Short mmCIF file of C-alpha atoms and ligand atoms in Angstrom, two decimals:
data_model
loop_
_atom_site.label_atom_id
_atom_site.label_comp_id
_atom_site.label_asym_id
_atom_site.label_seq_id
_atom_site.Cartn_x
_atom_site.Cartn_y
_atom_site.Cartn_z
CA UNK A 10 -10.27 4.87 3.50
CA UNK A 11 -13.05 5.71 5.57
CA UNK A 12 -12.41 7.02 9.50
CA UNK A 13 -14.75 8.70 11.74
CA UNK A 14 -13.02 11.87 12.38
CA UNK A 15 -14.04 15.32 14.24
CA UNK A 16 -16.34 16.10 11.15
CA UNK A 17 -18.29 12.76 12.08
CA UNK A 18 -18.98 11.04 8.61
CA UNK A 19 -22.08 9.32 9.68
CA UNK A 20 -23.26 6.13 7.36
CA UNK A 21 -25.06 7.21 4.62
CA UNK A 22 -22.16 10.17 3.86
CA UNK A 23 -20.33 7.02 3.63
CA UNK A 24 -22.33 4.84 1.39
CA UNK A 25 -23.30 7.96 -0.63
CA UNK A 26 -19.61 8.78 -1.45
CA UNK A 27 -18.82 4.88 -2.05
CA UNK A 28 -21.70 5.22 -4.86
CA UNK A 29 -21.34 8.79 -5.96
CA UNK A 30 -17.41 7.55 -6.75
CA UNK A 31 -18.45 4.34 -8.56
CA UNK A 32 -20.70 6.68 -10.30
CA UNK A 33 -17.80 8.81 -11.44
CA UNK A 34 -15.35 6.15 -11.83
CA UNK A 35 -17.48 4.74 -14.49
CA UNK A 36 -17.80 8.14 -16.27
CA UNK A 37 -14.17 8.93 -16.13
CA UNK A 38 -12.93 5.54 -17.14
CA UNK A 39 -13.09 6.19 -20.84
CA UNK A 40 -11.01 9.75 -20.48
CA UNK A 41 -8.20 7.87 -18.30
CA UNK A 42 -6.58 6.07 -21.35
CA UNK A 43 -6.15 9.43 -22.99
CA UNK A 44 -4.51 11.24 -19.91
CA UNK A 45 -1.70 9.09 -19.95
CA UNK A 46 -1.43 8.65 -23.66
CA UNK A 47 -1.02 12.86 -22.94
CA UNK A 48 1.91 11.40 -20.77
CA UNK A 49 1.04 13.11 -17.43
CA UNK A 50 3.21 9.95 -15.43
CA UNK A 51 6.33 10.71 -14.37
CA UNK A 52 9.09 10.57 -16.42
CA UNK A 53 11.71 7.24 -16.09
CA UNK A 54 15.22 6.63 -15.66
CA UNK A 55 16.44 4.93 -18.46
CA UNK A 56 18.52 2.80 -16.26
CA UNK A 57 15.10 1.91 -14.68
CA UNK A 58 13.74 1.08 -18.12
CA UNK A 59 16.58 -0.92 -19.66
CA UNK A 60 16.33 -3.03 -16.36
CA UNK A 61 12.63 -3.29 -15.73
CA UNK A 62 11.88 -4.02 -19.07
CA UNK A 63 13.64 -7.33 -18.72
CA UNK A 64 13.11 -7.93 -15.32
CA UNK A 65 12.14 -11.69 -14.28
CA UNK A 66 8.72 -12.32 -15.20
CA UNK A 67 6.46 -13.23 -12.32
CA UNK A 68 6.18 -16.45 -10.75
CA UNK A 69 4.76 -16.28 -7.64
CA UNK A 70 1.05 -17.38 -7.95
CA UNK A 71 0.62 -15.52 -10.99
CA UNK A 72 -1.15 -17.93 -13.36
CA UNK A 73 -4.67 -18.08 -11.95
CA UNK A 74 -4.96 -13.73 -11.70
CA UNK A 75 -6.47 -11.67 -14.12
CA UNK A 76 -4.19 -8.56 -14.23
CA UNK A 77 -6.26 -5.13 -13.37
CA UNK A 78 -5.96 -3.00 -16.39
CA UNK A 79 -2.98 -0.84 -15.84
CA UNK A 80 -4.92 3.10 -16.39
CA UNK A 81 -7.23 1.88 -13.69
CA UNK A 82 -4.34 1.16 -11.07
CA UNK A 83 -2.61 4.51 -12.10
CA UNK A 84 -5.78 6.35 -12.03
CA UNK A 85 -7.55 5.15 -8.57
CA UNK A 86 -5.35 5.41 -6.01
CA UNK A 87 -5.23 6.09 -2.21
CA UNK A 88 -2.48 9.07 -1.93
CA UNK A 89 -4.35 10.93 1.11
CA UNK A 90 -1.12 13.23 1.32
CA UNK A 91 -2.28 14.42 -1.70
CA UNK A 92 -5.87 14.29 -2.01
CA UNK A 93 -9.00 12.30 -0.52
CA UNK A 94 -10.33 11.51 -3.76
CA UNK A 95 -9.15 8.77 -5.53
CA UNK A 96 -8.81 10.44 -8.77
CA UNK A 97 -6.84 13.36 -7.76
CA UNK A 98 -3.55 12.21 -6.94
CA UNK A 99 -2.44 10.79 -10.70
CA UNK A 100 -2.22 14.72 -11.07
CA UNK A 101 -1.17 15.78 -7.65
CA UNK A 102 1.98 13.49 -6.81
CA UNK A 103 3.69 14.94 -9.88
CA UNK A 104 4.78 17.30 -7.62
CA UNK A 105 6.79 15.00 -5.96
CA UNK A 106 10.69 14.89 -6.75
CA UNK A 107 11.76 11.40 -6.12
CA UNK A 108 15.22 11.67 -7.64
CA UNK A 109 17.61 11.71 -5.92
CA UNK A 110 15.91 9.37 -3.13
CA UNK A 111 17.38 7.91 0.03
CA UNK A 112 16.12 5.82 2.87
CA UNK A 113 16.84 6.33 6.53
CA UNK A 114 17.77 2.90 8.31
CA UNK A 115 17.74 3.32 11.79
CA UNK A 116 17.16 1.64 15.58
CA UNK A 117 18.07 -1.86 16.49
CA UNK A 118 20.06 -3.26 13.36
CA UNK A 119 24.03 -3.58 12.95
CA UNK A 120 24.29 -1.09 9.92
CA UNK A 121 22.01 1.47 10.72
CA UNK A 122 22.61 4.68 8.29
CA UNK A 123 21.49 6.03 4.61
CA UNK A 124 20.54 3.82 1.59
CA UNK A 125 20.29 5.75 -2.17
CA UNK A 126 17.98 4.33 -4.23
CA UNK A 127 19.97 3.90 -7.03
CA UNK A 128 22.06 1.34 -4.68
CA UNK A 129 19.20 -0.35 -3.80
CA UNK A 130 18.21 -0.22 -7.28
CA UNK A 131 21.80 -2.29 -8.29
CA UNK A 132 22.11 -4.12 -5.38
CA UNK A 133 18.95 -5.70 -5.47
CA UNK A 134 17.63 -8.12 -8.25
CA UNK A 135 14.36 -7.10 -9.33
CA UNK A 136 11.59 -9.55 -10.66
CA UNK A 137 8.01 -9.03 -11.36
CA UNK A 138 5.36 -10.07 -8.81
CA UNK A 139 1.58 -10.42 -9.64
CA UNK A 140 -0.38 -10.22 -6.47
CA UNK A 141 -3.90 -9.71 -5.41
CA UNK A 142 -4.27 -6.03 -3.99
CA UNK A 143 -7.35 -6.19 -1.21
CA UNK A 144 -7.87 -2.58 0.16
CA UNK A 145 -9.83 -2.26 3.21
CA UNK A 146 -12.59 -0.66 1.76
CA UNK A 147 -13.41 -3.83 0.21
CA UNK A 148 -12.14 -3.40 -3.63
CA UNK A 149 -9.50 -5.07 -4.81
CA UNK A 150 -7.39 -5.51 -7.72
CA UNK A 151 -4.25 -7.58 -9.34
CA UNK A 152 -1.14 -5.76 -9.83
CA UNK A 153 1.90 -6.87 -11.32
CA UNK A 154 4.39 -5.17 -9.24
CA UNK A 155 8.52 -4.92 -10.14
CA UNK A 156 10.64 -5.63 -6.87
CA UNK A 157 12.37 -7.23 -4.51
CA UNK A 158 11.84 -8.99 -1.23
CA UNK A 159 12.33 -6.83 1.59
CA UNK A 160 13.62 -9.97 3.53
CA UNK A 161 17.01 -9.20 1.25
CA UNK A 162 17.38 -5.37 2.49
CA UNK A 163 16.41 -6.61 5.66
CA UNK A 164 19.08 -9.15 6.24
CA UNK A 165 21.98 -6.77 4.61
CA UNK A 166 21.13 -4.36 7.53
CA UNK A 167 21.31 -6.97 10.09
CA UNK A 168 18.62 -6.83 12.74
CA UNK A 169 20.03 -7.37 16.50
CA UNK A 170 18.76 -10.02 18.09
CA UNK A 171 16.47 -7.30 20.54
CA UNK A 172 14.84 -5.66 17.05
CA UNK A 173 10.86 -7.46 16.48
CA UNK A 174 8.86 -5.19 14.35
CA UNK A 175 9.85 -2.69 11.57
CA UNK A 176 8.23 0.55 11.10
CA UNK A 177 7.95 2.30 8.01
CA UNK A 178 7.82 6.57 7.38
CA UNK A 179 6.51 8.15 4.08
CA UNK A 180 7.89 12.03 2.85
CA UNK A 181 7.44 14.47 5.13
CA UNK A 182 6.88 17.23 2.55
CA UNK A 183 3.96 19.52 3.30
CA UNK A 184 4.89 22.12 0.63
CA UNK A 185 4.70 19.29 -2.09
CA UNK A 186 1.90 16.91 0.10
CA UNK A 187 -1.06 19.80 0.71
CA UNK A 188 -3.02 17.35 2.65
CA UNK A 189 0.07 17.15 5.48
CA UNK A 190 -0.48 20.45 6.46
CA UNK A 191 -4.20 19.81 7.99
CA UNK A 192 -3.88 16.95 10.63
CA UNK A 193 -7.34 17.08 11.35
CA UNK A 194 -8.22 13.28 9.62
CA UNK A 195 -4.62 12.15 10.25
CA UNK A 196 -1.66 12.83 11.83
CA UNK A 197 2.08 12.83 9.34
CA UNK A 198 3.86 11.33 8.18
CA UNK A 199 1.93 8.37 7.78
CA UNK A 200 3.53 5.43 9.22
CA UNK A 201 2.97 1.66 8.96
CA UNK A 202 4.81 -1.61 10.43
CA UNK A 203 4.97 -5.24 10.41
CA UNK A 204 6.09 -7.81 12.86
CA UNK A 205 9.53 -8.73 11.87
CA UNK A 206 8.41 -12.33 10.65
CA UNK A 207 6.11 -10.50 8.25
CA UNK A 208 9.00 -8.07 7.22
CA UNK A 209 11.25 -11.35 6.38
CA UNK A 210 8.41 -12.92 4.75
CA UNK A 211 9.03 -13.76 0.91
CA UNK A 212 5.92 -12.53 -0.33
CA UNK A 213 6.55 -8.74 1.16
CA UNK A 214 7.90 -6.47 -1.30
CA UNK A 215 9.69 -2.86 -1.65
CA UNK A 216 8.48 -2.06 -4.67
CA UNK A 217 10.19 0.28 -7.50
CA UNK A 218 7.84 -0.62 -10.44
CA UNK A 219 4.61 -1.56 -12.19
CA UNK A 220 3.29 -2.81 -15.06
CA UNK A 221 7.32 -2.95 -17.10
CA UNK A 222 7.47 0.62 -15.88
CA UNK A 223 8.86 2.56 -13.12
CA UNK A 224 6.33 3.41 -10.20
CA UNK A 225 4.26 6.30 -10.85
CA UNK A 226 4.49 8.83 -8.20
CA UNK A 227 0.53 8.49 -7.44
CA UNK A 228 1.56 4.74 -6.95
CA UNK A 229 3.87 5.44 -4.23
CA UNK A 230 7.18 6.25 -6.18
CA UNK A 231 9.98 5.51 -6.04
CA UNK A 232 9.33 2.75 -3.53
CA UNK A 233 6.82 1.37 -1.52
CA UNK A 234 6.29 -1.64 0.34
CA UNK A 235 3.68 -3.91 -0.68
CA UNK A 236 2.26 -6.60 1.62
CA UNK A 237 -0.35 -8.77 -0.35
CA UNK A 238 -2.01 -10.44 2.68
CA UNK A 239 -2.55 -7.74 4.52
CA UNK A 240 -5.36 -4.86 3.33
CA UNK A 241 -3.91 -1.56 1.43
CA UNK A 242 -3.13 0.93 4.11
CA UNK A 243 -0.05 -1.36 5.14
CA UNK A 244 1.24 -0.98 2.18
CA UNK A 245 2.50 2.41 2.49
CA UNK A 246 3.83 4.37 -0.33
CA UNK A 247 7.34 7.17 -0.93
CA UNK A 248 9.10 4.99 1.89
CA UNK A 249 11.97 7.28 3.29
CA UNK A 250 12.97 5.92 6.82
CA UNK A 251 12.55 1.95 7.99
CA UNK A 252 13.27 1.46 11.61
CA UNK A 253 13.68 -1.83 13.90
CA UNK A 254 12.13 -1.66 17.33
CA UNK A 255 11.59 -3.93 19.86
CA UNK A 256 7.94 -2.65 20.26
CA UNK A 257 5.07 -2.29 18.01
CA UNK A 258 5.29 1.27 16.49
CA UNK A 259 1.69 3.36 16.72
CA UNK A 260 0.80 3.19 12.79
CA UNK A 261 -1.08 6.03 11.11
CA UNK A 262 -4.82 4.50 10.20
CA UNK A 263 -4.56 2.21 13.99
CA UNK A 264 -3.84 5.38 15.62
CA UNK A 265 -6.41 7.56 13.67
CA UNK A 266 -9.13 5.05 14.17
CA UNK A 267 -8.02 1.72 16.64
CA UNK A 268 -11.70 0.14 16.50
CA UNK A 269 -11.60 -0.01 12.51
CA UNK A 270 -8.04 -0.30 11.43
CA UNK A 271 -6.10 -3.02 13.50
CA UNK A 272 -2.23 -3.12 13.57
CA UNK A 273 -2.44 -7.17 12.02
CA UNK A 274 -4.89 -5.82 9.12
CA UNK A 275 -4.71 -9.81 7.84
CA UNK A 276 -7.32 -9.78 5.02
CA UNK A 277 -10.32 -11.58 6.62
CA UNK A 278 -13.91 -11.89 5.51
CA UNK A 279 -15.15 -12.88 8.86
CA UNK A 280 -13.77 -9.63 10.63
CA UNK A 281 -15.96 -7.05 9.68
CA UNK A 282 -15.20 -3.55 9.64
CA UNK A 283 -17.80 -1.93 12.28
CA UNK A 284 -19.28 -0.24 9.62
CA UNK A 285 -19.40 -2.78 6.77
CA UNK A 286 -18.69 -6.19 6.11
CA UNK A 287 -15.42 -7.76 4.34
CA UNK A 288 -16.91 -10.70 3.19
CA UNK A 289 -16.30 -9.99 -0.36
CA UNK A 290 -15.17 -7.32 -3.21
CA UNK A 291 -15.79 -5.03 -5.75
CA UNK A 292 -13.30 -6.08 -8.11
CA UNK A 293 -11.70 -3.01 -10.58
CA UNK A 294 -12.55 -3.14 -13.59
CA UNK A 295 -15.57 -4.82 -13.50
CA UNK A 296 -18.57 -4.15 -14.56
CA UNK A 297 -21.02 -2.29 -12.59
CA UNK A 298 -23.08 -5.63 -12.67
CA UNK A 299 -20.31 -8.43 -12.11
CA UNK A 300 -20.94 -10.15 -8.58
CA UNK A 301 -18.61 -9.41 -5.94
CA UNK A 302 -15.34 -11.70 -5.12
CA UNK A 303 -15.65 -13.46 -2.13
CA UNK A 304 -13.21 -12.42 0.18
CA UNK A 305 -10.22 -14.98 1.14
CA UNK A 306 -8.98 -15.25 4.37
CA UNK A 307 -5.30 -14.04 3.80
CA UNK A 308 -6.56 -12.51 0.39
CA UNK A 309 -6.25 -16.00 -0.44
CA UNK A 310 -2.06 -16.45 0.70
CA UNK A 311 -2.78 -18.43 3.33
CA UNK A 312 -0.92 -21.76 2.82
CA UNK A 313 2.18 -19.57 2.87
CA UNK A 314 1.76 -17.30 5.93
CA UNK A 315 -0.94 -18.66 7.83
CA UNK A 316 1.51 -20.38 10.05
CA UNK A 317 2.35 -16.71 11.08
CA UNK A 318 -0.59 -16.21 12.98
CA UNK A 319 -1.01 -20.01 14.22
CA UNK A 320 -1.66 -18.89 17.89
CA UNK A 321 -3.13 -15.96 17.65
CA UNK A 322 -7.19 -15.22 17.59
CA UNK A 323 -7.44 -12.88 14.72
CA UNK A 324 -10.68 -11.14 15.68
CA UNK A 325 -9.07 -9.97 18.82
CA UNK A 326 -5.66 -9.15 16.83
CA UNK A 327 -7.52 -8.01 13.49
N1 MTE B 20 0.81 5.30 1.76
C1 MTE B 20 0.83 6.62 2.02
N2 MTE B 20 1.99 7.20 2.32
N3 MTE B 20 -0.29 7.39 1.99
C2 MTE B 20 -1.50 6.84 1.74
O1 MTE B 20 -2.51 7.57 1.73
N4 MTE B 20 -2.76 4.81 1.25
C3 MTE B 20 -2.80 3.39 1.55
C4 MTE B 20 -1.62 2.66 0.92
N5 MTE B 20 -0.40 3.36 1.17
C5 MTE B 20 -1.58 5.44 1.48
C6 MTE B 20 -0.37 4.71 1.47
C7 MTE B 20 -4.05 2.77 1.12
S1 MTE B 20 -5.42 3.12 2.07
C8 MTE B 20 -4.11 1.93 0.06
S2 MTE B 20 -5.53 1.07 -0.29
C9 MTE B 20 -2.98 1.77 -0.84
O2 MTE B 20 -1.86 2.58 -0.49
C10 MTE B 20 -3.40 2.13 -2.23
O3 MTE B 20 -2.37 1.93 -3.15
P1 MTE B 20 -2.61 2.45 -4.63
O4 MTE B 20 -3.07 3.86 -4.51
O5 MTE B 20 -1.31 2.30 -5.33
O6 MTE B 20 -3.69 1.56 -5.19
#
């Protein structure tokens, strides 16, 4: 993602990087295959495997995608706690230990306290999911995702009746994140929410896998949220503390930059960023000549959560 910060990126630093990284991305795309045939992502629980491997295959609006090639997804990724380049963190978040894992569950609900992972991991039935991905920056791709609706965690935990948005806290681990010791382009740990409607929503995920697999750790491991309507940066990665509040928590890109990155962050080609447009895609994986998507409002979910925002002008709440 892109923000103005102190340093000032002006437009052309921008549109020089987007090119100077499709540039790359096309260079490095043949050598990706063989880093992880070198097997440089993380190593799985075999509990995770025996599960995952049979987990429900997907069938929420799956059969119209074209799946993004799994080395690209592993190999692009946003991870700013680790790097700024997209090609960095496949290496960097190794450093990450994500076993053993828990989850803080705190503010307004009936059982606040910890979660482990591996009781999520039981308690929950996992199932695969193949949703569009639209990041902000206007590429997208189709991943499928292993996981669970978050409505289900969500409703064990019991919201009271006063709790209307969940906020969401990555790793707070500057000796293992370098980037979290410099808070000069963001402030830590990052933090995202959701109205609570959008947290019960069936197509919102927690997310412990990919592709058959366990979640690498540059994917957000060992579990994520993912939030298909919505562009990338809500879907924030190495969840460790989900909180209900009655007001809208101050999330990480809205705070760093409130005129580009809106709380809502609905997919929507007729919202422009201020400094480009959203109107359509590069999609991953294509070629360096394929037209761009055109964007869908919603990233094309909206017959199922439209009815969320029914009220609401969405260039004023983008
Ligand atoms: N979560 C954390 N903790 N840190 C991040 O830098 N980047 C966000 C989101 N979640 C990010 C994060 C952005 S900008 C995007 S587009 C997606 O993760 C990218 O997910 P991917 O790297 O798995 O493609």
């Amino acid at each position: 993602m892109i923000i103005k910060t102190k340093k000032q990126i002006s437009e052309n630093d921008i549109t020089d990087s987007a090119i100077f990284h499709k540039r790359r991305q096309l260079i490095k795309s043949s050598l990706v295959g063989s880093i992880a045939a070198l097997g440089l992502f993380p190593a799985t629980s075999s509990q995770a495997i025996t599960r995952w491997s049979n987990v429900a295959k997907a069938k929420v609006g799956s059969s119209a995608l074209t799946v993004t090639e799994e080395k690209i997804v592993k190999n692009y990724t946003n991870y700013y706690e680790f790097s700024y380049e997209k090609t960095q963190s496949t290496d960097l978040a190794q450093a990450l230990t994500i076993d053993p894992w828990s989850i803080s569950i705190k503010g307004e609900v009936e059982k606040p306290g910890q979660l482990h992972l591996e009781d999520i991991i039981k308690q929950f039935p996992m199932q695969e999911y193949i949703y569009r991905f639209r990041c902000v920056e206007a590429w997208s791709m189709v991943v499928p995702w292993i996981g669970f609706p978050l409505a289900e965690l969500v409703k064990s935990i019991k919201p009271l009746s006063s709790a209307k948005f969940v906020k969401f806290t990555t790793a707070y681990l500057p000796e293992v994140m370098p980037n979290q010791k410099d808070t000069s382009m963001l402030e830590w740990p990052y933090v995202e929410g959701l109205r609570l409607d959008e947290a019960m929503h069936p197509l919102t995920l927690l997310a412990v896998g990919c592709y058959g697999d366990t979640l690498p750790k540059q994917n957000g491991a060992p579990l994520r949220l993912v939030v298909p309507w919505k562009y990338g940066f809500k879907s924030i990665k190495a969840i460790v503390e989900i909180e209900f509040l009655s007001r809208a928590p101050l999330t990480t890109w809205n705070k760093a930059a409130p005129h580009d990155y809106g709380f809502y962050a609905n997919v929507n080609p007729s919202v422009p960023h201020p400094r480009w447009s959203q109107s359509s895609e590069r999609v991953l994986g294509s070629s360096f000549f394929s037209p761009r998507r055109e964007t869908e409002l919603f990233n094309g979910y909206g017959d199922d959560v439209a009815s969320l925002y029914q009220d609401m002008d969405l260039r004023h709440f983008f």
